[in-house]
XYZ file of C-alpha atoms in Angstrom:
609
model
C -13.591 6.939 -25.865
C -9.886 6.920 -27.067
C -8.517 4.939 -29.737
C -8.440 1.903 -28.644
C -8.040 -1.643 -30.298
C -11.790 -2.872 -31.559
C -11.781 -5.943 -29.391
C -10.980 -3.580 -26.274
C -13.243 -0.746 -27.367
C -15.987 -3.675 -27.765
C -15.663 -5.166 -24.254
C -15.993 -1.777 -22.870
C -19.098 -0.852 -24.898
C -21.108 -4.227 -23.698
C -19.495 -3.073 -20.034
C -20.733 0.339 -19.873
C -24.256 -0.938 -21.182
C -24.097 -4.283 -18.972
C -23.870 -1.266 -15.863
C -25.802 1.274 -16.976
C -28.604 1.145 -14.287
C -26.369 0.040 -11.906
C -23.791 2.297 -12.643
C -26.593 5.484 -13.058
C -28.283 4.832 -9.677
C -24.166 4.418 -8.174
C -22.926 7.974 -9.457
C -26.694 9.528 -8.195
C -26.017 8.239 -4.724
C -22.307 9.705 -4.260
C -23.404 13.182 -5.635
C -25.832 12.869 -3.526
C -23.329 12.265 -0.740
C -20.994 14.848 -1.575
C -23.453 17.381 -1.675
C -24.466 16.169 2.091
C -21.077 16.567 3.179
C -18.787 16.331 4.772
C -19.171 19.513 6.525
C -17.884 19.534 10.134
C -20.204 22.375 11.066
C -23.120 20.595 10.660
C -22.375 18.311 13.211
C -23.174 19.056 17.061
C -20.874 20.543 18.819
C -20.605 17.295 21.142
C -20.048 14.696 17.764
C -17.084 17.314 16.706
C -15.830 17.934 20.116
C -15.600 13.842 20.238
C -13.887 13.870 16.916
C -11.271 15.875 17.915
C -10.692 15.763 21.364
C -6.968 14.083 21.060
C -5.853 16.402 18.439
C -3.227 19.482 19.006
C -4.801 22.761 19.488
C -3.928 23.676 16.116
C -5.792 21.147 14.594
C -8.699 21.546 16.448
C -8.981 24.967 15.550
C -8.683 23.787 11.915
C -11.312 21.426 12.646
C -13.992 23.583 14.095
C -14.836 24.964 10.310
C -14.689 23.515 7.078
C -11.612 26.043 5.999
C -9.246 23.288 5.833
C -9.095 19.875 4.565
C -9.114 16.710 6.696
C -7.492 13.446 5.504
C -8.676 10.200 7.146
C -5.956 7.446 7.073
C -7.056 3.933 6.518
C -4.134 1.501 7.746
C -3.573 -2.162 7.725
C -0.451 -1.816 9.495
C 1.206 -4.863 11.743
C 4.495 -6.113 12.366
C 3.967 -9.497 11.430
C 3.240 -8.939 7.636
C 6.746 -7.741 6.068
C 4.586 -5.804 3.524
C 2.781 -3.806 5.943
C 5.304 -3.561 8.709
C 6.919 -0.314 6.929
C 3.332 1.441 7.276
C 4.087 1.755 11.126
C 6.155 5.498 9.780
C 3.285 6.373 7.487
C 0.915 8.269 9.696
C 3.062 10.241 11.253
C 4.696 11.450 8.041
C 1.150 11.576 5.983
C 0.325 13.791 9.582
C 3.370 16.197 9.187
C 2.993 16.496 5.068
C -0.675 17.380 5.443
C 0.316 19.884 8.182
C 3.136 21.167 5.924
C 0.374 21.641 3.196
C -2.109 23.325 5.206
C -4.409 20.253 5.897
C -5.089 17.659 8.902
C -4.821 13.988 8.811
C -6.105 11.462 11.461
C -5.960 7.867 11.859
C -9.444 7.191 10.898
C -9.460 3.361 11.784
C -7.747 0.037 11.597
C -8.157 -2.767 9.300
C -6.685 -6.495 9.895
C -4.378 -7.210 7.207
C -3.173 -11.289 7.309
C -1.006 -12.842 5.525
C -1.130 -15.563 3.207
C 2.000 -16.673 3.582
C 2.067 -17.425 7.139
C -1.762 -19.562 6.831
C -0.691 -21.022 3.436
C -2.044 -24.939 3.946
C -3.565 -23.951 7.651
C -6.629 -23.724 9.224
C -6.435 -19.976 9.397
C -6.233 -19.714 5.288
C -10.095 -20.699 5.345
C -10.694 -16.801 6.895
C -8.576 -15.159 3.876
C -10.599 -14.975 1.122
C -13.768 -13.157 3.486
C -11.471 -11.410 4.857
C -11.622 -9.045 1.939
C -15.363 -8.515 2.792
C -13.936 -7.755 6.881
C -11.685 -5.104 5.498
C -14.004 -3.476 3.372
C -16.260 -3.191 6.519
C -14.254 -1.965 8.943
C -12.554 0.866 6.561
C -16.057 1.847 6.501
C -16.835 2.355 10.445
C -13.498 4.058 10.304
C -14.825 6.661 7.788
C -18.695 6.648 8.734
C -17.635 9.078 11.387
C -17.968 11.713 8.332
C -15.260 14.015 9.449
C -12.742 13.939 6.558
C -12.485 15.344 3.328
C -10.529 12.882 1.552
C -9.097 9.481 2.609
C -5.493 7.899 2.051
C -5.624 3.876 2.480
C -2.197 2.145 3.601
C -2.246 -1.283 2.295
C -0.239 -3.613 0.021
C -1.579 -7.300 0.300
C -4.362 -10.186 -1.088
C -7.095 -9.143 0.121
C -6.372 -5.860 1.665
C -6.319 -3.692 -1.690
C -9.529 -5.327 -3.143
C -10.949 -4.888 0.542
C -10.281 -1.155 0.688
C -11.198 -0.697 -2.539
C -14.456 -2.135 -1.947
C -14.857 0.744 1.151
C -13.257 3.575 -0.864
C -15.848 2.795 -3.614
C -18.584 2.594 -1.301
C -17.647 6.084 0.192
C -17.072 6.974 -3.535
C -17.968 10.569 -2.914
C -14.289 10.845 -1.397
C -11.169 11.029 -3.058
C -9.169 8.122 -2.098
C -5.227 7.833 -2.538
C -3.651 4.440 -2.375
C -0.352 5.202 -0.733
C 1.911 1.593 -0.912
C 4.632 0.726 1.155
C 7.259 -1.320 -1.705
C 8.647 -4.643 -2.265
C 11.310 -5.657 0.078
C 14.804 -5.899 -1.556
C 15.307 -9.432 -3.360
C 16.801 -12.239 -1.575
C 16.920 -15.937 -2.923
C 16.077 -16.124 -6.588
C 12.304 -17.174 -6.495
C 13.613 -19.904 -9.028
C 16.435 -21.186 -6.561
C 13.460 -21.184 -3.677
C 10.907 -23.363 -5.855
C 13.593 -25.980 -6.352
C 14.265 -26.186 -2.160
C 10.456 -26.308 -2.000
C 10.811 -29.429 -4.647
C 13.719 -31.458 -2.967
C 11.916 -31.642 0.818
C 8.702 -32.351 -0.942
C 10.406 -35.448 -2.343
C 12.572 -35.653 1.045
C 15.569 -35.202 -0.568
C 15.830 -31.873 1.666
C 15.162 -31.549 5.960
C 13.160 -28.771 7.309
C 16.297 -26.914 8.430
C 17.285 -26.289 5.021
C 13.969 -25.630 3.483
C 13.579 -22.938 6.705
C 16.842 -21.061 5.202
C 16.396 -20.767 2.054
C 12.176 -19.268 2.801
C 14.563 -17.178 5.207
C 16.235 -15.629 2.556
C 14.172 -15.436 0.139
C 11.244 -13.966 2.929
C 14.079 -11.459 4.599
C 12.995 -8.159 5.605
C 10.328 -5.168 5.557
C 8.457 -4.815 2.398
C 6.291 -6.938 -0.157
C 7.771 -10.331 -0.979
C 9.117 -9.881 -4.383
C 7.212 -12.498 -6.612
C 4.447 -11.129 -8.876
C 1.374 -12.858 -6.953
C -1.996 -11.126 -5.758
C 0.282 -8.347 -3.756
C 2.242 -7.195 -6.180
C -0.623 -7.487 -8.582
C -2.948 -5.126 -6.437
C 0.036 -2.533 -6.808
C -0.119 -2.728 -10.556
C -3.791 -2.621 -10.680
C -3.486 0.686 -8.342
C -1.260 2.409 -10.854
C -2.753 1.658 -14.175
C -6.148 2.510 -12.684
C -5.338 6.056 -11.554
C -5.313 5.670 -7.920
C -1.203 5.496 -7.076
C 1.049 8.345 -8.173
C 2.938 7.622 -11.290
C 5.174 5.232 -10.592
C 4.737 4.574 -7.144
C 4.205 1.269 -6.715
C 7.588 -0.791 -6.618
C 10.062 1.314 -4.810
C 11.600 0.069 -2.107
C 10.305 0.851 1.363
C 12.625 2.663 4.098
C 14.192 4.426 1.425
C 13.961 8.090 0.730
C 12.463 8.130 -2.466
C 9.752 5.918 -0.680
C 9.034 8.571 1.731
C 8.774 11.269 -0.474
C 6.313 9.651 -2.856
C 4.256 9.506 0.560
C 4.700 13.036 1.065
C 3.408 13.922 -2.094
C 0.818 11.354 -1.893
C -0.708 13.615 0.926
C -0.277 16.835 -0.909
C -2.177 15.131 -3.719
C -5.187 14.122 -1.429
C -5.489 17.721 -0.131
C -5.465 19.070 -3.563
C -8.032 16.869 -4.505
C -11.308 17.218 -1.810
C -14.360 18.665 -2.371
C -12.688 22.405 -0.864
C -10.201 22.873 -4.096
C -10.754 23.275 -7.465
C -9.683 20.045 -8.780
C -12.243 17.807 -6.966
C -11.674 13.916 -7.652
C -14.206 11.731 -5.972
C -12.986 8.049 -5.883
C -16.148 6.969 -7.547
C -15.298 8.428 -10.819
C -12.243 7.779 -11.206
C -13.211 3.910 -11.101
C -15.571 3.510 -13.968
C -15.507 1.456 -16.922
C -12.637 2.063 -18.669
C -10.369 1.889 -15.468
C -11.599 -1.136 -14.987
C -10.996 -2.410 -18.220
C -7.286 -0.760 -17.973
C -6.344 -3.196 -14.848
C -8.070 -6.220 -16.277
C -5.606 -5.521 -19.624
C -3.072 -4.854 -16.933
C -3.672 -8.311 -15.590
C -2.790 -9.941 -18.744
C -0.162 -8.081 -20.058
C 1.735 -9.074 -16.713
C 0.250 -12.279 -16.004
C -0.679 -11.686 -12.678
C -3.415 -13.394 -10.151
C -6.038 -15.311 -10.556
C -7.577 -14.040 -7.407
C -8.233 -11.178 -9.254
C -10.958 -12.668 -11.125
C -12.666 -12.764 -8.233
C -11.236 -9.722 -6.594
C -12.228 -7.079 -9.394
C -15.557 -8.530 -10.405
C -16.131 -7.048 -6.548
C -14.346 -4.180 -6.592
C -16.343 -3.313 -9.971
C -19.515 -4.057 -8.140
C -19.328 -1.986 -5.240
C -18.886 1.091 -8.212
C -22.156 0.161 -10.067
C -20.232 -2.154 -12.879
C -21.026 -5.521 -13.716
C -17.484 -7.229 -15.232
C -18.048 -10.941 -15.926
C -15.841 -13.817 -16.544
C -16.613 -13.407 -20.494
C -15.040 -10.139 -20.360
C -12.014 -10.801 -18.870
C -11.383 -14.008 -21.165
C -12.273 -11.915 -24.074
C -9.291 -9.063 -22.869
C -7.378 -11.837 -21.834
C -7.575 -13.046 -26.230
C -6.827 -9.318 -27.636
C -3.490 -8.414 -24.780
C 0.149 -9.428 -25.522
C 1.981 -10.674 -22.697
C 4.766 -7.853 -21.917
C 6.157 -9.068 -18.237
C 7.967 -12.327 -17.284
C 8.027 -12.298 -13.485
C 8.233 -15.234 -11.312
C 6.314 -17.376 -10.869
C 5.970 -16.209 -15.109
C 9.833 -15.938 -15.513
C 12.706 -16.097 -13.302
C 12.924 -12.268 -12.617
C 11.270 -10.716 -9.153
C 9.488 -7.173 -9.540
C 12.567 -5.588 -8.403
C 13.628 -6.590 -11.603
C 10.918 -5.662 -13.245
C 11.152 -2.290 -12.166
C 14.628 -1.644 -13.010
C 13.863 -2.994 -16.407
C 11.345 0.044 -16.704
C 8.416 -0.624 -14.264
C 4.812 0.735 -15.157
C 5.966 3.885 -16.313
C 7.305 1.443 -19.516
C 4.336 -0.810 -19.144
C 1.560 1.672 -19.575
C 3.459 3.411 -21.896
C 3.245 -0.035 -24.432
C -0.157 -0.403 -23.928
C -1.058 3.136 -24.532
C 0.781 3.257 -27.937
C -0.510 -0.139 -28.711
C -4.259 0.673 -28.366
C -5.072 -1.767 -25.588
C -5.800 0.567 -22.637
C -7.935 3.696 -22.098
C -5.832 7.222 -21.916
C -9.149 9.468 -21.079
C -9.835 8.070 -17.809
C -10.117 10.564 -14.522
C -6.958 9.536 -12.103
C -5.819 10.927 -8.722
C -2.405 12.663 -10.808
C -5.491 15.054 -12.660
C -4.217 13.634 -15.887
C -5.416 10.884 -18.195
C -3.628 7.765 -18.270
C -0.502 9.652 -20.390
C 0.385 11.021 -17.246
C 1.461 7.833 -16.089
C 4.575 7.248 -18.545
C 6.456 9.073 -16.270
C 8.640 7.566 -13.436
C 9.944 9.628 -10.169
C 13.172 10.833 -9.002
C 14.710 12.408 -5.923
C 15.308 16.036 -5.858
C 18.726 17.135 -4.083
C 15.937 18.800 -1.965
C 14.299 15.559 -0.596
C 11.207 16.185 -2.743
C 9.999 14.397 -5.627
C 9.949 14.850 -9.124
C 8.386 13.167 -12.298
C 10.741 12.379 -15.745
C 9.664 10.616 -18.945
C 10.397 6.911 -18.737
C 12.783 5.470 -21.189
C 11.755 4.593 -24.494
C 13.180 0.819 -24.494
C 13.157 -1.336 -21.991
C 16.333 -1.991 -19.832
C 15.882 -5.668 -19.814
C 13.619 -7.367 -22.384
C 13.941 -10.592 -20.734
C 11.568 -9.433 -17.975
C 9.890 -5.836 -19.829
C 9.126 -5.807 -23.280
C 7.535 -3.692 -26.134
C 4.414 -4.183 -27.594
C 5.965 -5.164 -30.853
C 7.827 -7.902 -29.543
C 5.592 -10.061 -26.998
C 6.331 -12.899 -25.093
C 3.004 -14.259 -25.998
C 0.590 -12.581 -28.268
C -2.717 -13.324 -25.793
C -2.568 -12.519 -22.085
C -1.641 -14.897 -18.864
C -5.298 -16.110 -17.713
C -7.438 -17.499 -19.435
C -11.267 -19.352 -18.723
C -12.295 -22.676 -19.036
C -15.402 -23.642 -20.043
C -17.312 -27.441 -19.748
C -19.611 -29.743 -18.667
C -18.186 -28.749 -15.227
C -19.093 -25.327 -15.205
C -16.957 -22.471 -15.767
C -13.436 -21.920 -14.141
C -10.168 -19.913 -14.454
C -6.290 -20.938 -15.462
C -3.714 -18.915 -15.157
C -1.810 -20.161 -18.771
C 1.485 -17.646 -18.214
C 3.643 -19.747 -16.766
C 2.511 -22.950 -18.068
C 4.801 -24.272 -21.042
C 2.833 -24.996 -24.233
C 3.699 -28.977 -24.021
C 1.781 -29.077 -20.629
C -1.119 -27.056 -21.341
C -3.037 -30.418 -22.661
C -4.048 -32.788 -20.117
C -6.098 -35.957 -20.992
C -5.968 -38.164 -18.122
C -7.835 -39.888 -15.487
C -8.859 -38.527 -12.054
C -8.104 -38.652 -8.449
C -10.393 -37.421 -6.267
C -9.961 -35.701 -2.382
C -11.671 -33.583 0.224
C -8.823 -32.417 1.702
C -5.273 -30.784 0.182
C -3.465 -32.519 2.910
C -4.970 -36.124 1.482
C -3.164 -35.252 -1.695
C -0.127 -35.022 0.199
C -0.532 -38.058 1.280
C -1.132 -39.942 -0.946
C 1.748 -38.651 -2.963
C 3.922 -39.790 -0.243
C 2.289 -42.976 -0.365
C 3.154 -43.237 -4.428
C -0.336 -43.034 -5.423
C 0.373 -40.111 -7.319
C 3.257 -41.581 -9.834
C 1.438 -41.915 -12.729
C -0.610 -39.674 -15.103
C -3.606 -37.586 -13.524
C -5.714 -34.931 -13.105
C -6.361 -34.655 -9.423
C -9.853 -33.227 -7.974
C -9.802 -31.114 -5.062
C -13.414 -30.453 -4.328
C -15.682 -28.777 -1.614
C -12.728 -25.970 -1.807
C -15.536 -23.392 -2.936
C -16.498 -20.246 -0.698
C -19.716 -21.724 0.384
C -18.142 -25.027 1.323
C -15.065 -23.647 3.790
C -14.232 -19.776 2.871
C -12.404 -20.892 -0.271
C -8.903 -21.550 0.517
C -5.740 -21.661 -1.465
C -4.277 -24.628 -1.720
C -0.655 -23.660 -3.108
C 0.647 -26.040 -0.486
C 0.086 -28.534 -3.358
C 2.604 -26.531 -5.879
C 5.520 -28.451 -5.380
C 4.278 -31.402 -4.567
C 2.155 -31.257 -8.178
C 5.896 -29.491 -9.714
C 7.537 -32.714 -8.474
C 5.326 -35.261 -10.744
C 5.355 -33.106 -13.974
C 9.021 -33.010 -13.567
C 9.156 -36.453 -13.393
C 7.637 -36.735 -17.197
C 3.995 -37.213 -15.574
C 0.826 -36.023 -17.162
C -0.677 -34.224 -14.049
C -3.098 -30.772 -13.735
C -5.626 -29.591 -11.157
C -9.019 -29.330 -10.649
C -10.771 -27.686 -8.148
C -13.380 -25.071 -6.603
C -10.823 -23.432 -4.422
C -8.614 -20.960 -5.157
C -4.351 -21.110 -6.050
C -1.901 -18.622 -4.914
C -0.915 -15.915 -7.532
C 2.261 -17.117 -6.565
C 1.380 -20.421 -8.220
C 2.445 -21.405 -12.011
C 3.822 -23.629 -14.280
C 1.051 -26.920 -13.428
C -1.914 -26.605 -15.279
C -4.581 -25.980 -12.962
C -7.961 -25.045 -13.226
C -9.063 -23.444 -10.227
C -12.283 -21.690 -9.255
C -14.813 -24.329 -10.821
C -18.809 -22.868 -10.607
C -20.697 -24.022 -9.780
C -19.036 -25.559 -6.591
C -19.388 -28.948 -5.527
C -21.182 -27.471 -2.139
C -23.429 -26.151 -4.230
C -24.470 -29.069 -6.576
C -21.695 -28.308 -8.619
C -20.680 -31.555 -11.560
C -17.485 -31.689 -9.485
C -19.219 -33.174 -7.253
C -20.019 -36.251 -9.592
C -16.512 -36.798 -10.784
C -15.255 -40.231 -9.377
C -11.617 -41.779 -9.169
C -10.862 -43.103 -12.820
C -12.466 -40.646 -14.695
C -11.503 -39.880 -17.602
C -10.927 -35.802 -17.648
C -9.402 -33.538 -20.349
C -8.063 -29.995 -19.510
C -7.026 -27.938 -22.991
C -5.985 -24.729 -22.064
C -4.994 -23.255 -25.281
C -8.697 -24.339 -26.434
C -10.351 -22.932 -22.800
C -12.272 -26.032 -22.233
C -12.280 -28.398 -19.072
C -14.330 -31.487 -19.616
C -15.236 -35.208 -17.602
C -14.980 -37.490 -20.700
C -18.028 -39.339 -18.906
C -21.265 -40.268 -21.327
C -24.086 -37.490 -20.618
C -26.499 -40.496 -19.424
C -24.508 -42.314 -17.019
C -23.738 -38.605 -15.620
C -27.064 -37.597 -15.238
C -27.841 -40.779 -13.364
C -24.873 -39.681 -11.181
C -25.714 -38.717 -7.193
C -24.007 -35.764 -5.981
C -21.068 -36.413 -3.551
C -21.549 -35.026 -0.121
C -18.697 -34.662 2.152
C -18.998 -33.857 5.765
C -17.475 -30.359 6.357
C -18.249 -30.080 9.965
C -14.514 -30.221 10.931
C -14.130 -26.810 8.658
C -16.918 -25.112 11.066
C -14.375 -24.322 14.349
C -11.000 -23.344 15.312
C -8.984 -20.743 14.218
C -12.217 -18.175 14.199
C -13.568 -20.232 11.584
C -17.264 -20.047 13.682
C -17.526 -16.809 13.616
C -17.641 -16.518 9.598
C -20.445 -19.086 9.127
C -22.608 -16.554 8.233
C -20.014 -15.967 5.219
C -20.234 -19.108 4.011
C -24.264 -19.376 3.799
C -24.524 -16.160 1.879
C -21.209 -15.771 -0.349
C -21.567 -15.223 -3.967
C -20.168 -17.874 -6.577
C -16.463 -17.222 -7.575
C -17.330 -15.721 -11.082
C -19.343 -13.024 -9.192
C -16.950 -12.469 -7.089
C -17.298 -14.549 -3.981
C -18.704 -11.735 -2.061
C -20.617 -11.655 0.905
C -21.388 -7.811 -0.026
C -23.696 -6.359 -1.333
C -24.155 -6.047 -5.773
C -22.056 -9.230 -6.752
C -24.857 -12.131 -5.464
């Protein structure tokens, strides 16, 4: 193990023991796999002639033998999700690069990639969170056909990394490259976009103008530029070893863009089973990497869905990361990144300021991430201080990234912090456990003693604020959020509404089993409560008046209720029947009954129950 801080060398240790069986019996079964294959001659001539049939002649004659490398391409692409429009290009160019290389690539299957922009506050958000669990699946019919030696997985949003991350592990025998597609350019300051969000939620604003300024700020192909779950899966690519260096926030349609895709398909081809410098997926996710993105996490202040989202994508390798061992990362990692919704700068920003090149390169000298991990670049994690550039040629090429940051209101060294401890932090009380994301939360609001309002439903909160209920100090309950209740939704429809009262001088926080947007911020708000109320959860004893105190700097969330009177307490029960239909929701009840709790992951998959 490198040198590494104690506290960070110490959560790995307890990690890689945690795993060990797990982990052993994980590594057996994809040597066991690569051994097996794939090798195209060992299937009958009818399963190859199938696999083939619509290729060029060339490539079929490549794909009679096992001479040449075949890449299988794993897209999310649609036109509706600005992220993943830009991947509609990608095939053909991953086709003609792997071609140019002396390899084949084929569209190995579809995934559906939504977007939680456009089901933010509808019925359709209650399929997000399983859709993860969808993705993963379907990557893996597209790659069960076992004709590829290595596969390259197009995808940039929520659940769509963690979801093909899930399937890459799973077919950990093959080398997976994460190819992304880039933020779109910025539009509307993020900042100038909350505040129109703020004025129609206390009228002040129509819909027209509220339509313009999402407009601009939502404008074009690419990744919308605040540092939520998307953006977050990018980082968590990079500093895990699965991008190329630097990859993940250039711009899409851009030609530095499609040369990093280029080379993104020469590196696949140099890294099967056929070369010399063989890189199965499966080990270059182990332990440490893991323990590099959660430090990546902090150090950024990104989601909180990825407290759910890599407890998963750990599982599906063998590795068991818990709650504890994010919080106790989350107390030993400086906060280096202000992005909105943590600052006022978008990852454009971000990256001009010196992007993860400058990021890992901080936590590397500072002793808070791993350097001897396996990665896709066939260096440790010091390969990654480099940035690219365009040749004259139209090629690619890597240079050392600068050794200050351009902008140390958004990027800064380890030595100089914007916090010492990282952006998320976990609650603990007599309601269970749950998760806060602290980064963007000033420290005058991060105490909140005050007394409850309870609801079912988000929209009843919305309400009721137009009603005036809401003027006052409070802690308001959102229960039966949780996965096993209705799939988990976010409910970052509530954001502004919540922004308004705290502006207003109020005492107000959340509390509830569902989930926020990474996009989500400066209200206290502790999300993710376990056990949920669905599931005999204390949540679901809470009533209105309540006293409730939320300390975030302390990590504790507690109902100030006498432990008698709240054992005598009935559970709640709240008729969710209207949650069972429309919008697909029918066909994922067999989600519901069998997901995991949120601090293992919410998974209906297999290893996190």
């Amino acid at each position: 193990m490198t040198d590494v801080q104690p506290r960070i060398a110490e959560v790995t240790e307890r990690l890689i023991e945690r795993s060990r069986p797990t982990r052993t019996a994980y590594l057996e079964r994809i040597a066991k796999a690569a051994q097996e294959g794939p090798n195209r001659t060992t299937l009958s001539c009818g399963n190859l002639a199938h696999g083939f049939a619509a290729c060029s002649p060339h490539d079929k004659e490549a794909l009679a033998g096992d001479r040449l490398a075949n890449i299988g391409i794993i897209t999310s692409y649609n036109d509706m999700l600005s992220a993943h429009q830009p991947f509609e290009q990608f095939p053909n160019l991953i086709k003609q690069a792997a071609h140019q290389a002396g390899g084949v690539a084929q569209v190995a299957g579809g995934v559906p990639a939504m977007c939680d922009g456009v089901t933010q506050g509808q019925p359709g958000m209650e399929l997000s969170l399983f859709s993860r669990d969808v993705i993963a699946m379907a990557a893996a019919v597209g790659l069960s056909h076992n004709m590829f030696d290595a596969a390259v997985f197009l995808g940039v949003c929520d659940k769509i990394i963690p979801g093909l991350l899930i399937a890459s592990l799973t077919f950990g025998h093959l080398p997976a490259v994460f190819v992304p597609a880039g933020p779109m350019p910025t539009g509307l300051p993020n900042g100038e976009k909350s505040r129109i969000r703020q004025l129609y939620a206390e009228g002040k604003v129509g819909r027209a103008e509220l339509l313009d300024a999402e407009s601009k700020s939502y404008h074009g192909p690419g990744t919308c530029t605040f540092y939520g779950t998307a953006n977050s899966n990018q980082m968590l690519m990079e500093i895990m070893g699965l991008h190329l260096p630097g990859a993940s926030f250039v711009n899409p349609n851009t030609p530095l863009r499609d040369a990093l895709t280029r080379a993104a398909t020469e590196r696949a081809l140099a890294i099967t089973a056929l070369g010399n410098d063989y890189t199965p997926a499966g080990e270059v996710i182990d332990e440490r990497a893991i323990v590099n993105g959660v430090v990546g996490l902090h150090a950024t202040g990104g989601s909180t869905n990825h407290t759910m989202h890599l407890v998963a994508m750990a599982a599906a390798a063998g590795i068991k990361l818990t709650w504890d061992d994010i919080s106790d990362l989350s107390d030993a990692v400086p906060l280096l990144a202000r992005i909105y919704p943590n600052g006022l700068a978008d990852v454009n920003h971000f990256e001009a300021a010196g992007g993860m090149g400058y990021l890992i390169s901080q936590l590397l000298d500072g002793g808070l991430v791993h350097e001897d991990v396996r990665t896709i670049w066939g260096t440790g994690l010091n390969g990654y201080r480099n940035e690219p550039k365009l040749t004259e040629q139209g090629g690619v090429t890597w240079v050392p990234v600068a050794e200050k940051s351009h902008d140390e209101n958004v990027l800064r060294p380890v030595t100089n912090p914007f916090q010492s401890d990282g952006g998320l932090k976990m609650l603990t009380g007599n309601l269970g456990r749950s998760v806060i994301k602290i980064s963007a939360v000033k420290p005058e609001h991060r105490l909140i003693e005050a007394p409850a309002l309870v609801f079912h439903d988000q929209n009843d909160v919305l309400q009721a604020f137009k009603d005036g209920k809401l003027n006052r100090n409070v802690i308001v309950v959102v229960r039966f959020q949780g996965p096993r209740a209705n799939g988990m939704p976010e409910l970052h429809k509530l954001t502004p509404t919540l922004g308004v009262l705290q502006e207003r001088g109020l005492k107000v926080a959340l509390v509830t089993d569902g989930r926020m947007s990474g996009a989500s911020g400066k209200v206290p708000a502790a999300i993710h409560v376990t056990p949920e109320a669905n599931c005999g959860g204390i949540i679901g004893k809470i009533r209105d008046g309540d006293m409730m105190r939320l300390d975030a700097d302390a990590g504790t969330l507690e109902l100030l209720v006498a432990v008698d009177e709240l054992d005598q307490r009935a559970l709640v029960e709240a008729d969710l029947s209207a949650n069972d239909f429309g919008m697909g929701r029918e066909m994922f009840a067999t989600f519901r009954a069998v997901a995991g709790t949120a601090d293992t992951g919410a998974s209906s998959l297999y290893g996190v129950a």
